């Protein structure tokens, strides 16, 4: 909920005529009075004996009756708006909002008889306008110091009370929401989103994928946008830019332009330029191995994100947001919508309050990963479902690391946004698990690369979990303990056991639904099973095919086991003791 105070004016009747009228683009629907300073105030839209001019005279009466000095601009105007995804508020709820806002602002404090006169007019579902005069009914001017601050504090309480989207005040990270007129214009043209929202995503994608200013503007042009650059005197360097959708025009048949800073705070030209201030080398990655390379990079990022301090962490999460945007454009069609939803949710998490440093190790790896995606994903790898699943799982861990960093910094809204992005990523994981299981390691033949060597590559282990735990696989594969469980399964396979059969056997011993971490319980049970059957866990497995970590865990040691041969099934083996499993 956002209370926004407009510039003070002197024409009460003119403002009311606009609020009760059709609007600039016929966007006003069913204008009506929902609250006022007194219950007897008539509504011009419902009372045949009252006009908008009559209502203006009632509001202005204390101003005309005042004997002392009066302000030259005596009209006080506040618009209060909720987010598009918020539940629809009733007229009674909006009336309570108006009364509370006027009390918090100092216009008409609750319990005072002689406060200023005010009215609340509603002509749309998502906002209300409050008009007041800045002379109390006893002739005194109200105390309006810190009025916006007090109204914003009230808005935070109302958000919590009614389950609205939680916002913060003044951290400069909120997105630029489309206006009611823009939303209604999109509806009239049968467009899924407004022009502002479409431009936000297009410009953000171009900024995330570009490696230079020239490439950024070239990408905007290639997307079909109209682009206008503002240039300064002297060297003629660009100082800003504006974009417009072809065919998007106002009533005067003029193109509707949006400045970059008007789309989002981090899409102004200076903030876009920060992305390539530090040169990013473009590594050469074999086409068949780029998903595995990206997973390895994300594993390193998850362990170092934010370790360089608050400003370095802000740069890291910004780069992670760019990688999510690029990944959603390069993902296989099945996972693309979920990845795009995750990138959209993470947008707020990518904007941390305050300044940011963009030369940290994590940021360099993330930007390098984005460049790999831009150069490689279009040419090959879309049908490598198992490798893409490994990348998704590593991406979930990186987003989780960003959420934890925001929580440590006290960025509650950004942490919530990262949490929502993680949930969207889990949907992409669930869909990719099925694709990976259906494709398998034998679905096609191609030249093996370094990440494919060995029996423990991600395709076989994720397939084993999917076959052994069809109902819990999606939860296990995104659990933070999954790298440890993966190491246990890899060790069993190296010692000649069938990991899917062993996992199914230990999972069937007792129900798993009540476990806080199913992956952790399975690790305990596998350790117990290994002790019973003489198959000690081999912690080298985690380092053999890194997915979440870039270095092997401390204390890794070599163990011995049966020679690799025909895989032994545990189904007919005597079950070991269940104590501690």
Short mmCIF file of C-alpha atoms in Angstrom, two decimals, residues 13 19 38 46 67 121 134 188 276 312 317 462 464 486 496 533:
data_model
loop_
_atom_site.label_atom_id
_atom_site.label_comp_id
_atom_site.label_asym_id
_atom_site.label_seq_id
_atom_site.Cartn_x
_atom_site.Cartn_y
_atom_site.Cartn_z
CA UNK A 13 -13.85 22.12 -7.62
CA UNK A 19 -12.02 12.64 -9.92
CA UNK A 38 -18.97 13.64 8.52
CA UNK A 46 -25.71 9.21 -5.83
CA UNK A 67 -10.34 35.35 9.59
CA UNK A 121 -13.42 9.33 -3.86
CA UNK A 134 -5.73 22.80 4.92
CA UNK A 188 -8.54 -2.45 -24.02
CA UNK A 276 30.33 -3.73 -17.36
CA UNK A 312 30.00 -6.63 -2.10
CA UNK A 317 22.77 -10.42 -5.59
CA UNK A 462 18.91 -37.82 -9.97
CA UNK A 464 18.10 -43.01 -9.01
CA UNK A 486 24.46 -37.42 -3.36
CA UNK A 496 29.12 -52.05 -6.70
CA UNK A 533 26.63 -54.31 4.96
#
